[in-house]
Amino acid sequence: MEDLGDRLKATTLLRSPIRQEEASMGVNAAEPGTETDDRTTDPLELFFDLVFVFAMAQVTQLMLAEGSWLGLGRGALALTAVWWAWVCYAWLTNTTADAGVAARILTIAAMAAMLVAGIALPDAFGDRALVFAVAFLCVRLVHLVLLVLETGQSREQRSAAIRLVPTMLAGPCLILIAAFLGAPYRELVWILAALIDLGGPLVIGVGGLRVLPRYFVDRHGLIIIIALGESIVQVGTGANQDLSQPGVLAAVVLALLIAGQLWWSYFSLTDAAQARLVSTDGSERNRLARDAYSYLHLLIVAGIVFFALGAHQAIDTVFDPLHLLPAVALTGGVALAYAGDVAYRWRDHHRIATDRLIAAAASAALIAPALFAPALLTLTALVSIGAVRIVWETRHPPTAAVEPQAT
């Protein structure tokens, strides 16, 4: 945990390019209908995200420890649970601009519960299943208490939040039940919990809640940076024992370049994303925020986490071909991150990001060659794909017309 503060501090420094992009779009925080849209992520929320930095790292550790397809699936389920816990708090803190003393105390209590869950997470399907489940349920219970406190002055928001309470409680309760079951029933109950969590806002709706465009884009941008930061940590730990080998050093640089290319792909259109949220209002803004951010950002984060897993193992065996699982994680993870970006842009402004779509297909096509070529060559190919995409984007700057979507 010692280096987590430095990493989160780095995310704060990386926020300035987003601000410059927003300014270049001419997005006015004082425009009518934008409410208090000049608000950005505050220090308490950055502090809160520390535990999710740790939890994401633990998801990768879970998959590395098991080293199997079952472990990959369990990692996906654990990541979904962690992601949705973060999403619930992101919607909550988006609702209120000022956390009082009680809210601060409860937020720190939620951090403590999430930290315990994160510690238990690598063995959440084994001996520490009950510890993880109880801690995770506490995270959600604290969230519900905060929800009551922070929506108390708005009858509409409180009513909208209360409608979602059953699904917000059902998921963690099912994970608690799963702690007393063995495989494969434990995994099946986890899947049911994920479906209920993700399906609640889709079936019940998010009408009546409030979305602040600048805050929403800013907060989700930070979580993408956190995920990318964890991929860099995995690259570093994978190379920790072999820095004397030039091939390992080359692989480290290549893996960092891939992470940088994913960062470039995501943040080059952040300004247009905020402008799109500003240009919508009412229930359409809420649906856009739910679909583009709460749902589709999970694909991007999952892709980055899988890439981190594959990069760790590629650096560990840099001169040998990858086995099927790490090959899928490495090249498929990059492809999923690009594909998630395509889906996000399509939902945001209904335009296909062709360059990212081609990059996703090309990255996925490397799975088979990665089984025969040295891992170093696979990393080089992924960097080449990302470089071509960036050159194309530089010569053909992306545009996203900001027009209100039909309600």
mmCIF file of C-alpha atoms in Angstrom:
data_model
loop_
_atom_site.group_PDB
_atom_site.id
_atom_site.type_symbol
_atom_site.label_atom_id
_atom_site.label_comp_id
_atom_site.label_asym_id
_atom_site.label_seq_id
_atom_site.Cartn_x
_atom_site.Cartn_y
_atom_site.Cartn_z
ATOM 1 C CA MET A 1 0.000 0.000 0.000
ATOM 2 C CA GLU A 2 2.977 2.291 0.389
ATOM 3 C CA ASP A 3 3.048 3.327 -3.268
ATOM 4 C CA LEU A 4 -0.696 3.822 -3.706
ATOM 5 C CA GLY A 5 -0.606 7.452 -2.625
ATOM 6 C CA ASP A 6 2.036 8.254 -5.226
ATOM 7 C CA ARG A 7 0.017 6.578 -7.926
ATOM 8 C CA LEU A 8 -3.183 8.438 -7.055
ATOM 9 C CA LYS A 9 -1.233 11.689 -6.886
ATOM 10 C CA ALA A 10 -0.088 10.981 -10.423
ATOM 11 C CA THR A 11 -3.691 10.655 -11.542
ATOM 12 C CA THR A 12 -4.385 14.149 -10.243
ATOM 13 C CA LEU A 13 -1.495 15.553 -12.280
ATOM 14 C CA LEU A 14 -2.800 13.842 -15.396
ATOM 15 C CA ARG A 15 -6.152 15.569 -15.160
ATOM 16 C CA SER A 16 -4.897 18.866 -16.607
ATOM 17 C CA PRO A 17 -5.029 17.734 -20.272
ATOM 18 C CA ILE A 18 -8.705 16.941 -19.780
ATOM 19 C CA ARG A 19 -9.314 20.461 -18.542
ATOM 20 C CA GLN A 20 -7.528 21.891 -21.594
ATOM 21 C CA GLU A 21 -9.642 19.771 -23.919
ATOM 22 C CA GLU A 22 -12.830 20.864 -22.174
ATOM 23 C CA ALA A 23 -11.824 24.501 -22.508
ATOM 24 C CA SER A 24 -11.115 24.027 -26.216
ATOM 25 C CA MET A 25 -14.678 22.759 -26.690
ATOM 26 C CA GLY A 26 -16.035 25.944 -25.159
ATOM 27 C CA VAL A 27 -18.097 24.051 -22.598
ATOM 28 C CA ASN A 28 -19.468 26.638 -20.223
ATOM 29 C CA ALA A 29 -20.025 25.445 -16.678
ATOM 30 C CA ALA A 30 -22.518 28.239 -16.145
ATOM 31 C CA GLU A 31 -24.805 27.296 -19.054
ATOM 32 C CA PRO A 32 -28.463 26.953 -18.139
ATOM 33 C CA GLY A 33 -29.435 23.431 -17.282
ATOM 34 C CA THR A 34 -25.956 22.331 -16.313
ATOM 35 C CA GLU A 35 -26.613 22.927 -12.599
ATOM 36 C CA THR A 36 -23.354 23.027 -10.625
ATOM 37 C CA ASP A 37 -21.347 21.645 -13.527
ATOM 38 C CA ASP A 38 -18.148 23.399 -12.475
ATOM 39 C CA ARG A 39 -17.633 20.723 -9.808
ATOM 40 C CA THR A 40 -14.831 18.183 -10.229
ATOM 41 C CA THR A 41 -13.569 15.267 -8.176
ATOM 42 C CA ASP A 42 -12.638 16.444 -4.694
ATOM 43 C CA PRO A 43 -9.870 15.200 -2.334
ATOM 44 C CA LEU A 44 -12.225 12.951 -0.354
ATOM 45 C CA GLU A 45 -13.247 11.115 -3.518
ATOM 46 C CA LEU A 46 -9.622 10.756 -4.606
ATOM 47 C CA PHE A 47 -8.830 9.391 -1.158
ATOM 48 C CA PHE A 48 -11.774 7.002 -1.428
ATOM 49 C CA ASP A 49 -10.529 5.689 -4.781
ATOM 50 C CA LEU A 50 -7.338 4.475 -3.111
ATOM 51 C CA VAL A 51 -9.079 1.314 -1.980
ATOM 52 C CA PHE A 52 -10.222 0.634 -5.525
ATOM 53 C CA VAL A 53 -6.644 1.000 -6.751
ATOM 54 C CA PHE A 54 -5.796 -1.809 -4.360
ATOM 55 C CA ALA A 55 -8.873 -3.884 -5.227
ATOM 56 C CA MET A 56 -8.102 -3.771 -8.957
ATOM 57 C CA ALA A 57 -4.554 -4.912 -8.255
ATOM 58 C CA GLN A 58 -5.970 -7.779 -6.219
ATOM 59 C CA VAL A 59 -8.195 -8.871 -9.108
ATOM 60 C CA THR A 60 -5.047 -9.354 -11.184
ATOM 61 C CA GLN A 61 -3.436 -11.248 -8.305
ATOM 62 C CA LEU A 62 -6.450 -13.568 -8.161
ATOM 63 C CA MET A 63 -6.062 -14.418 -11.851
ATOM 64 C CA LEU A 64 -2.278 -14.792 -11.594
ATOM 65 C CA ALA A 65 -2.562 -17.099 -8.583
ATOM 66 C CA GLU A 66 -4.992 -19.458 -10.282
ATOM 67 C CA GLY A 67 -3.481 -19.282 -13.766
ATOM 68 C CA SER A 68 -6.462 -21.048 -15.351
ATOM 69 C CA TRP A 69 -9.563 -20.291 -17.381
ATOM 70 C CA LEU A 70 -11.592 -20.704 -14.209
ATOM 71 C CA GLY A 71 -9.355 -18.115 -12.575
ATOM 72 C CA LEU A 72 -9.897 -15.756 -15.506
ATOM 73 C CA GLY A 73 -13.651 -16.134 -15.159
ATOM 74 C CA ARG A 74 -13.491 -15.622 -11.402
ATOM 75 C CA GLY A 75 -11.386 -12.523 -11.983
ATOM 76 C CA ALA A 76 -14.020 -11.162 -14.349
ATOM 77 C CA LEU A 77 -16.728 -11.729 -11.735
ATOM 78 C CA ALA A 78 -14.637 -10.124 -8.985
ATOM 79 C CA LEU A 79 -13.853 -7.141 -11.217
ATOM 80 C CA THR A 80 -17.553 -6.700 -11.983
ATOM 81 C CA ALA A 81 -18.367 -6.678 -8.268
ATOM 82 C CA VAL A 82 -15.612 -4.151 -7.501
ATOM 83 C CA TRP A 83 -16.581 -2.008 -10.480
ATOM 84 C CA TRP A 84 -20.243 -1.869 -9.528
ATOM 85 C CA ALA A 85 -19.394 -0.938 -5.958
ATOM 86 C CA TRP A 86 -17.368 1.971 -7.351
ATOM 87 C CA VAL A 87 -20.148 2.918 -9.776
ATOM 88 C CA CYS A 88 -22.694 3.130 -6.946
ATOM 89 C CA TYR A 89 -20.460 5.545 -5.030
ATOM 90 C CA ALA A 90 -19.721 7.555 -8.194
ATOM 91 C CA TRP A 91 -23.433 8.144 -8.726
ATOM 92 C CA LEU A 92 -23.812 8.987 -5.041
ATOM 93 C CA THR A 93 -21.012 11.566 -4.906
ATOM 94 C CA ASN A 94 -22.210 12.993 -8.219
ATOM 95 C CA THR A 95 -25.472 13.802 -6.426
ATOM 96 C CA THR A 96 -24.015 15.931 -3.637
ATOM 97 C CA ALA A 97 -21.417 18.683 -3.824
ATOM 98 C CA ASP A 98 -20.629 18.933 -0.125
ATOM 99 C CA ALA A 99 -19.838 16.022 2.172
ATOM 100 C CA GLY A 100 -20.595 16.861 5.793
ATOM 101 C CA VAL A 101 -18.943 15.350 8.855
ATOM 102 C CA ALA A 102 -21.260 12.330 8.947
ATOM 103 C CA ALA A 103 -20.724 11.643 5.234
ATOM 104 C CA ARG A 104 -16.953 11.854 5.629
ATOM 105 C CA ILE A 105 -16.959 9.413 8.537
ATOM 106 C CA LEU A 106 -19.178 6.983 6.649
ATOM 107 C CA THR A 107 -17.025 7.260 3.522
ATOM 108 C CA ILE A 108 -13.926 6.347 5.510
ATOM 109 C CA ALA A 109 -15.869 3.453 7.061
ATOM 110 C CA ALA A 110 -16.715 2.253 3.556
ATOM 111 C CA MET A 111 -13.027 2.507 2.677
ATOM 112 C CA ALA A 112 -12.145 0.290 5.612
ATOM 113 C CA ALA A 113 -14.694 -2.318 4.557
ATOM 114 C CA MET A 114 -13.504 -2.191 0.945
ATOM 115 C CA LEU A 115 -9.885 -2.543 2.045
ATOM 116 C CA VAL A 116 -10.747 -5.716 3.970
ATOM 117 C CA ALA A 117 -12.649 -7.006 0.933
ATOM 118 C CA GLY A 118 -9.644 -6.210 -1.253
ATOM 119 C CA ILE A 119 -7.262 -8.077 1.036
ATOM 120 C CA ALA A 120 -9.535 -11.125 0.904
ATOM 121 C CA LEU A 121 -10.260 -10.811 -2.820
ATOM 122 C CA PRO A 122 -7.505 -13.115 -4.220
ATOM 123 C CA ASP A 123 -9.121 -15.941 -2.224
ATOM 124 C CA ALA A 124 -12.715 -14.711 -2.511
ATOM 125 C CA PHE A 125 -13.726 -18.034 -4.082
ATOM 126 C CA GLY A 126 -11.822 -20.062 -1.493
ATOM 127 C CA ASP A 127 -10.995 -19.899 2.200
ATOM 128 C CA ARG A 128 -11.618 -16.133 2.487
ATOM 129 C CA ALA A 129 -14.969 -16.163 0.719
ATOM 130 C CA LEU A 130 -16.918 -15.293 3.877
ATOM 131 C CA VAL A 131 -14.536 -12.480 4.868
ATOM 132 C CA PHE A 132 -14.842 -10.950 1.402
ATOM 133 C CA ALA A 133 -18.632 -11.323 1.336
ATOM 134 C CA VAL A 134 -19.226 -9.724 4.753
ATOM 135 C CA ALA A 135 -16.867 -6.832 4.032
ATOM 136 C CA PHE A 136 -18.395 -6.298 0.599
ATOM 137 C CA LEU A 137 -21.912 -6.274 2.057
ATOM 138 C CA CYS A 138 -20.768 -3.639 4.571
ATOM 139 C CA VAL A 139 -19.525 -1.481 1.674
ATOM 140 C CA ARG A 140 -22.996 -1.584 0.123
ATOM 141 C CA LEU A 141 -24.809 -0.990 3.449
ATOM 142 C CA VAL A 142 -22.733 2.121 4.130
ATOM 143 C CA HIS A 143 -23.548 3.277 0.609
ATOM 144 C CA LEU A 144 -27.264 2.934 1.309
ATOM 145 C CA VAL A 145 -26.962 4.957 4.521
ATOM 146 C CA LEU A 146 -25.089 7.672 2.634
ATOM 147 C CA LEU A 147 -27.754 7.559 -0.061
ATOM 148 C CA VAL A 148 -30.478 8.283 2.482
ATOM 149 C CA LEU A 149 -28.458 11.144 3.991
ATOM 150 C CA GLU A 150 -27.466 12.787 0.721
ATOM 151 C CA THR A 151 -30.832 12.565 -1.067
ATOM 152 C CA GLY A 152 -32.873 13.646 1.927
ATOM 153 C CA GLN A 153 -33.528 17.164 0.593
ATOM 154 C CA SER A 154 -34.775 16.002 -2.798
ATOM 155 C CA ARG A 155 -37.942 13.920 -2.837
ATOM 156 C CA GLU A 156 -37.440 13.027 -6.505
ATOM 157 C CA GLN A 157 -33.881 11.810 -6.024
ATOM 158 C CA ARG A 158 -34.747 9.888 -2.876
ATOM 159 C CA SER A 159 -37.659 8.196 -4.627
ATOM 160 C CA ALA A 160 -35.400 7.241 -7.563
ATOM 161 C CA ALA A 161 -32.759 5.882 -5.194
ATOM 162 C CA ILE A 162 -35.250 3.853 -3.139
ATOM 163 C CA ARG A 163 -36.461 2.086 -6.286
ATOM 164 C CA LEU A 164 -32.919 0.748 -6.807
ATOM 165 C CA VAL A 165 -32.350 -0.393 -3.204
ATOM 166 C CA PRO A 166 -33.619 -3.999 -3.680
ATOM 167 C CA THR A 167 -31.182 -4.692 -6.517
ATOM 168 C CA MET A 168 -28.336 -2.913 -4.700
ATOM 169 C CA LEU A 169 -28.799 -5.225 -1.708
ATOM 170 C CA ALA A 170 -29.565 -8.429 -3.611
ATOM 171 C CA GLY A 171 -26.137 -8.709 -5.266
ATOM 172 C CA PRO A 172 -24.003 -8.515 -2.099
ATOM 173 C CA CYS A 173 -26.447 -10.766 -0.232
ATOM 174 C CA LEU A 174 -26.121 -13.398 -2.940
ATOM 175 C CA ILE A 175 -22.325 -13.201 -2.701
ATOM 176 C CA LEU A 176 -22.717 -13.798 1.042
ATOM 177 C CA ILE A 177 -24.829 -16.870 0.336
ATOM 178 C CA ALA A 178 -22.256 -18.045 -2.213
ATOM 179 C CA ALA A 179 -19.592 -18.065 0.515
ATOM 180 C CA PHE A 180 -21.279 -21.154 1.975
ATOM 181 C CA LEU A 181 -21.397 -23.002 -1.342
ATOM 182 C CA GLY A 182 -18.795 -24.960 -3.251
ATOM 183 C CA ALA A 183 -17.888 -24.893 -6.932
ATOM 184 C CA PRO A 184 -19.594 -24.609 -9.366
ATOM 185 C CA TYR A 185 -22.593 -23.325 -7.376
ATOM 186 C CA ARG A 186 -20.523 -20.519 -5.843
ATOM 187 C CA GLU A 187 -19.601 -19.189 -9.287
ATOM 188 C CA LEU A 188 -23.183 -19.521 -10.557
ATOM 189 C CA VAL A 189 -24.489 -17.465 -7.643
ATOM 190 C CA TRP A 190 -21.805 -14.834 -8.320
ATOM 191 C CA ILE A 191 -23.015 -14.658 -11.932
ATOM 192 C CA LEU A 192 -26.600 -14.174 -10.712
ATOM 193 C CA ALA A 193 -25.421 -11.430 -8.353
ATOM 194 C CA ALA A 194 -23.651 -9.653 -11.228
ATOM 195 C CA LEU A 195 -26.739 -9.879 -13.441
ATOM 196 C CA ILE A 196 -28.937 -8.392 -10.721
ATOM 197 C CA ASP A 197 -26.448 -5.607 -9.992
ATOM 198 C CA LEU A 198 -26.018 -4.659 -13.624
ATOM 199 C CA GLY A 199 -29.643 -5.215 -14.552
ATOM 200 C CA GLY A 200 -31.199 -3.082 -11.797
ATOM 201 C CA PRO A 201 -30.661 0.365 -13.364
ATOM 202 C CA LEU A 202 -31.525 -1.019 -16.815
ATOM 203 C CA VAL A 203 -34.854 -2.524 -15.741
ATOM 204 C CA ILE A 204 -35.878 -0.011 -13.083
ATOM 205 C CA GLY A 205 -34.314 3.022 -14.756
ATOM 206 C CA VAL A 206 -32.308 5.944 -13.428
ATOM 207 C CA GLY A 207 -34.882 8.689 -13.899
ATOM 208 C CA GLY A 208 -34.955 11.213 -11.074
ATOM 209 C CA LEU A 209 -31.244 10.988 -10.308
ATOM 210 C CA ARG A 210 -28.892 13.826 -11.164
ATOM 211 C CA VAL A 211 -25.869 13.804 -13.457
ATOM 212 C CA LEU A 212 -23.282 16.582 -13.468
ATOM 213 C CA PRO A 213 -21.514 16.256 -16.854
ATOM 214 C CA ARG A 214 -18.088 17.643 -15.972
ATOM 215 C CA TYR A 215 -17.929 15.664 -12.737
ATOM 216 C CA PHE A 216 -19.105 12.443 -14.376
ATOM 217 C CA VAL A 217 -16.550 12.608 -17.186
ATOM 218 C CA ASP A 218 -13.790 13.646 -14.788
ATOM 219 C CA ARG A 219 -14.504 10.852 -12.288
ATOM 220 C CA HIS A 220 -14.617 8.123 -14.915
ATOM 221 C CA GLY A 221 -11.485 9.458 -16.568
ATOM 222 C CA LEU A 222 -9.690 9.084 -13.265
ATOM 223 C CA ILE A 223 -10.766 5.468 -12.848
ATOM 224 C CA ILE A 224 -9.433 4.694 -16.336
ATOM 225 C CA ILE A 225 -6.095 6.199 -15.312
ATOM 226 C CA ILE A 226 -6.163 4.121 -12.126
ATOM 227 C CA ALA A 227 -6.725 0.958 -14.170
ATOM 228 C CA LEU A 228 -3.870 1.907 -16.509
ATOM 229 C CA GLY A 229 -1.706 2.594 -13.474
ATOM 230 C CA GLU A 230 -2.334 -0.928 -12.224
ATOM 231 C CA SER A 231 -1.301 -2.329 -15.594
ATOM 232 C CA ILE A 232 1.999 -0.471 -15.239
ATOM 233 C CA VAL A 233 2.420 -1.919 -11.727
ATOM 234 C CA GLN A 234 1.968 -5.426 -13.144
ATOM 235 C CA VAL A 235 4.547 -4.694 -15.828
ATOM 236 C CA GLY A 236 6.975 -3.556 -13.150
ATOM 237 C CA THR A 237 6.428 -6.561 -10.900
ATOM 238 C CA GLY A 238 6.727 -8.922 -13.865
ATOM 239 C CA ALA A 239 10.165 -7.513 -14.679
ATOM 240 C CA ASN A 240 11.393 -7.217 -11.109
ATOM 241 C CA GLN A 241 13.775 -10.182 -11.225
ATOM 242 C CA ASP A 242 15.201 -9.882 -14.756
ATOM 243 C CA LEU A 243 16.150 -6.267 -15.367
ATOM 244 C CA SER A 244 19.662 -7.308 -16.416
ATOM 245 C CA GLN A 245 18.299 -8.812 -19.640
ATOM 246 C CA PRO A 246 17.980 -6.371 -22.592
ATOM 247 C CA GLY A 247 14.961 -8.308 -23.868
ATOM 248 C CA VAL A 248 13.102 -7.796 -20.603
ATOM 249 C CA LEU A 249 13.889 -4.081 -20.626
ATOM 250 C CA ALA A 250 12.605 -3.849 -24.198
ATOM 251 C CA ALA A 251 9.418 -5.686 -23.191
ATOM 252 C CA VAL A 252 8.856 -3.297 -20.287
ATOM 253 C CA VAL A 253 9.131 -0.303 -22.609
ATOM 254 C CA LEU A 254 6.799 -1.916 -25.156
ATOM 255 C CA ALA A 255 4.192 -2.726 -22.490
ATOM 256 C CA LEU A 256 4.329 0.859 -21.241
ATOM 257 C CA LEU A 257 3.844 2.111 -24.803
ATOM 258 C CA ILE A 258 0.739 -0.068 -25.162
ATOM 259 C CA ALA A 259 -0.685 1.387 -21.934
ATOM 260 C CA GLY A 260 0.116 4.873 -23.245
ATOM 261 C CA GLN A 261 -1.649 4.125 -26.522
ATOM 262 C CA LEU A 262 -4.763 2.970 -24.659
ATOM 263 C CA TRP A 263 -4.608 6.200 -22.645
ATOM 264 C CA TRP A 264 -4.362 8.192 -25.887
ATOM 265 C CA SER A 265 -7.292 6.328 -27.415
ATOM 266 C CA TYR A 266 -9.552 7.092 -24.465
ATOM 267 C CA PHE A 267 -8.654 10.675 -23.643
ATOM 268 C CA SER A 268 -8.489 12.101 -27.160
ATOM 269 C CA LEU A 269 -12.295 12.484 -27.184
ATOM 270 C CA THR A 270 -12.980 13.370 -23.559
ATOM 271 C CA ASP A 271 -13.952 16.946 -24.448
ATOM 272 C CA ALA A 272 -16.656 15.770 -26.851
ATOM 273 C CA ALA A 273 -17.961 13.328 -24.240
ATOM 274 C CA GLN A 274 -18.526 16.116 -21.735
ATOM 275 C CA ALA A 275 -20.122 18.324 -24.374
ATOM 276 C CA ARG A 276 -22.512 15.513 -25.247
ATOM 277 C CA LEU A 277 -23.672 15.149 -21.637
ATOM 278 C CA VAL A 278 -24.088 18.920 -21.390
ATOM 279 C CA SER A 279 -26.180 18.937 -24.566
ATOM 280 C CA THR A 280 -28.678 16.439 -23.147
ATOM 281 C CA ASP A 281 -30.926 16.862 -20.155
ATOM 282 C CA GLY A 282 -33.474 15.115 -17.999
ATOM 283 C CA SER A 283 -33.943 11.369 -18.304
ATOM 284 C CA GLU A 284 -31.913 11.160 -21.538
ATOM 285 C CA ARG A 285 -28.826 12.504 -19.766
ATOM 286 C CA ASN A 286 -29.281 9.893 -17.047
ATOM 287 C CA ARG A 287 -29.650 7.069 -19.555
ATOM 288 C CA LEU A 288 -26.584 8.250 -21.464
ATOM 289 C CA ALA A 289 -24.539 8.376 -18.245
ATOM 290 C CA ARG A 290 -25.752 4.919 -17.233
ATOM 291 C CA ASP A 291 -25.058 3.275 -20.586
ATOM 292 C CA ALA A 292 -21.854 5.014 -21.684
ATOM 293 C CA TYR A 293 -20.182 5.212 -18.284
ATOM 294 C CA SER A 294 -21.610 2.737 -15.778
ATOM 295 C CA TYR A 295 -21.919 -0.094 -18.312
ATOM 296 C CA LEU A 296 -19.564 0.424 -21.252
ATOM 297 C CA HIS A 297 -16.637 1.706 -19.198
ATOM 298 C CA LEU A 298 -16.566 -1.717 -17.555
ATOM 299 C CA LEU A 299 -15.476 -3.177 -20.907
ATOM 300 C CA ILE A 300 -12.584 -0.717 -21.125
ATOM 301 C CA VAL A 301 -11.488 -1.370 -17.534
ATOM 302 C CA ALA A 302 -11.790 -5.147 -18.004
ATOM 303 C CA GLY A 303 -9.673 -4.941 -21.147
ATOM 304 C CA ILE A 304 -6.975 -3.026 -19.293
ATOM 305 C CA VAL A 305 -6.994 -5.485 -16.371
ATOM 306 C CA PHE A 306 -6.712 -8.482 -18.734
ATOM 307 C CA PHE A 307 -3.895 -6.708 -20.598
ATOM 308 C CA ALA A 308 -2.114 -6.250 -17.260
ATOM 309 C CA LEU A 309 -2.383 -9.987 -16.615
ATOM 310 C CA GLY A 310 -1.048 -10.864 -20.057
ATOM 311 C CA ALA A 311 1.737 -8.269 -19.933
ATOM 312 C CA HIS A 312 2.929 -9.599 -16.572
ATOM 313 C CA GLN A 313 3.274 -13.105 -17.976
ATOM 314 C CA ALA A 314 4.693 -11.939 -21.325
ATOM 315 C CA ILE A 315 7.537 -10.179 -19.536
ATOM 316 C CA ASP A 316 8.108 -13.236 -17.381
ATOM 317 C CA THR A 317 8.671 -15.378 -20.514
ATOM 318 C CA VAL A 318 9.738 -12.699 -22.967
ATOM 319 C CA PHE A 319 11.623 -14.956 -25.428
ATOM 320 C CA ASP A 320 9.081 -17.792 -25.449
ATOM 321 C CA PRO A 321 5.642 -18.036 -27.065
ATOM 322 C CA LEU A 322 2.698 -17.433 -24.786
ATOM 323 C CA HIS A 323 0.329 -20.162 -23.695
ATOM 324 C CA LEU A 324 -3.283 -19.747 -24.780
ATOM 325 C CA LEU A 325 -4.556 -18.123 -21.579
ATOM 326 C CA PRO A 326 -1.935 -15.329 -21.330
ATOM 327 C CA ALA A 327 -2.123 -14.838 -25.128
ATOM 328 C CA VAL A 328 -5.861 -14.259 -24.883
ATOM 329 C CA ALA A 329 -5.381 -12.001 -21.862
ATOM 330 C CA LEU A 330 -2.671 -9.895 -23.542
ATOM 331 C CA THR A 331 -3.935 -9.437 -27.087
ATOM 332 C CA GLY A 332 -7.604 -10.001 -26.258
ATOM 333 C CA GLY A 333 -7.373 -7.531 -23.380
ATOM 334 C CA VAL A 334 -6.031 -4.806 -25.677
ATOM 335 C CA ALA A 335 -8.728 -5.677 -28.229
ATOM 336 C CA LEU A 336 -11.438 -5.479 -25.549
ATOM 337 C CA ALA A 337 -10.195 -2.070 -24.384
ATOM 338 C CA TYR A 338 -10.360 -0.735 -27.952
ATOM 339 C CA ALA A 339 -13.743 -2.378 -28.553
ATOM 340 C CA GLY A 340 -15.107 -0.917 -25.314
ATOM 341 C CA ASP A 341 -13.928 2.494 -26.482
ATOM 342 C CA VAL A 342 -15.767 1.974 -29.788
ATOM 343 C CA ALA A 343 -18.976 1.014 -27.971
ATOM 344 C CA TYR A 344 -18.626 3.982 -25.611
ATOM 345 C CA ARG A 345 -18.193 6.432 -28.517
ATOM 346 C CA TRP A 346 -21.122 4.914 -30.384
ATOM 347 C CA ARG A 347 -23.443 5.296 -27.399
ATOM 348 C CA ASP A 348 -22.073 8.772 -26.763
ATOM 349 C CA HIS A 349 -22.490 10.361 -30.222
ATOM 350 C CA HIS A 350 -23.645 7.539 -32.523
ATOM 351 C CA ARG A 351 -20.501 7.438 -34.650
ATOM 352 C CA ILE A 352 -18.243 4.465 -35.233
ATOM 353 C CA ALA A 353 -14.606 5.085 -34.264
ATOM 354 C CA THR A 354 -13.305 3.132 -37.263
ATOM 355 C CA ASP A 355 -9.642 3.401 -36.309
ATOM 356 C CA ARG A 356 -10.299 1.910 -32.879
ATOM 357 C CA LEU A 357 -12.509 -0.802 -34.355
ATOM 358 C CA ILE A 358 -9.753 -1.846 -36.766
ATOM 359 C CA ALA A 359 -7.200 -1.732 -33.924
ATOM 360 C CA ALA A 360 -9.462 -4.017 -31.851
ATOM 361 C CA ALA A 361 -9.797 -6.516 -34.711
ATOM 362 C CA ALA A 362 -6.056 -6.459 -35.463
ATOM 363 C CA SER A 363 -5.178 -6.961 -31.785
ATOM 364 C CA ALA A 364 -7.586 -9.903 -31.472
ATOM 365 C CA ALA A 365 -6.093 -11.441 -34.620
ATOM 366 C CA LEU A 366 -2.739 -11.690 -32.824
ATOM 367 C CA ILE A 367 -3.999 -14.395 -30.446
ATOM 368 C CA ALA A 368 -3.021 -17.242 -32.783
ATOM 369 C CA PRO A 369 0.430 -15.857 -33.754
ATOM 370 C CA ALA A 370 1.168 -15.201 -30.061
ATOM 371 C CA LEU A 371 1.063 -18.977 -29.484
ATOM 372 C CA PHE A 372 4.070 -19.462 -31.773
ATOM 373 C CA ALA A 373 6.026 -16.176 -31.776
ATOM 374 C CA PRO A 374 8.151 -14.903 -28.857
ATOM 375 C CA ALA A 375 6.195 -12.737 -26.428
ATOM 376 C CA LEU A 376 8.522 -9.836 -27.261
ATOM 377 C CA LEU A 377 7.367 -9.979 -30.882
ATOM 378 C CA THR A 378 3.707 -10.016 -29.816
ATOM 379 C CA LEU A 379 4.264 -6.903 -27.706
ATOM 380 C CA THR A 380 5.998 -5.261 -30.678
ATOM 381 C CA ALA A 381 3.033 -6.069 -32.921
ATOM 382 C CA LEU A 382 0.574 -4.564 -30.424
ATOM 383 C CA VAL A 383 2.660 -1.392 -30.224
ATOM 384 C CA SER A 384 2.733 -1.214 -34.026
ATOM 385 C CA ILE A 385 -1.060 -1.484 -34.206
ATOM 386 C CA GLY A 386 -1.456 1.302 -31.651
ATOM 387 C CA ALA A 387 1.116 3.472 -33.448
ATOM 388 C CA VAL A 388 -0.672 3.130 -36.786
ATOM 389 C CA ARG A 389 -3.952 4.058 -35.122
ATOM 390 C CA ILE A 390 -2.427 7.181 -33.556
ATOM 391 C CA VAL A 391 -0.858 8.255 -36.868
ATOM 392 C CA TRP A 392 -4.236 7.843 -38.550
ATOM 393 C CA GLU A 393 -5.988 9.829 -35.821
ATOM 394 C CA THR A 394 -3.367 12.583 -36.025
ATOM 395 C CA ARG A 395 -3.875 12.943 -39.773
ATOM 396 C CA HIS A 396 -7.650 12.559 -39.546
ATOM 397 C CA PRO A 397 -8.642 14.269 -36.278
ATOM 398 C CA PRO A 398 -11.803 12.766 -34.783
ATOM 399 C CA THR A 399 -14.919 14.868 -34.754
ATOM 400 C CA ALA A 400 -18.031 14.411 -32.689
ATOM 401 C CA ALA A 401 -20.838 16.787 -33.484
ATOM 402 C CA VAL A 402 -22.498 17.899 -30.287
ATOM 403 C CA GLU A 403 -26.211 17.825 -30.945
ATOM 404 C CA PRO A 404 -28.930 17.053 -28.419
ATOM 405 C CA GLN A 405 -30.129 13.466 -28.688
ATOM 406 C CA ALA A 406 -33.779 12.786 -29.153
ATOM 407 C CA THR A 407 -35.646 11.854 -26.012
#
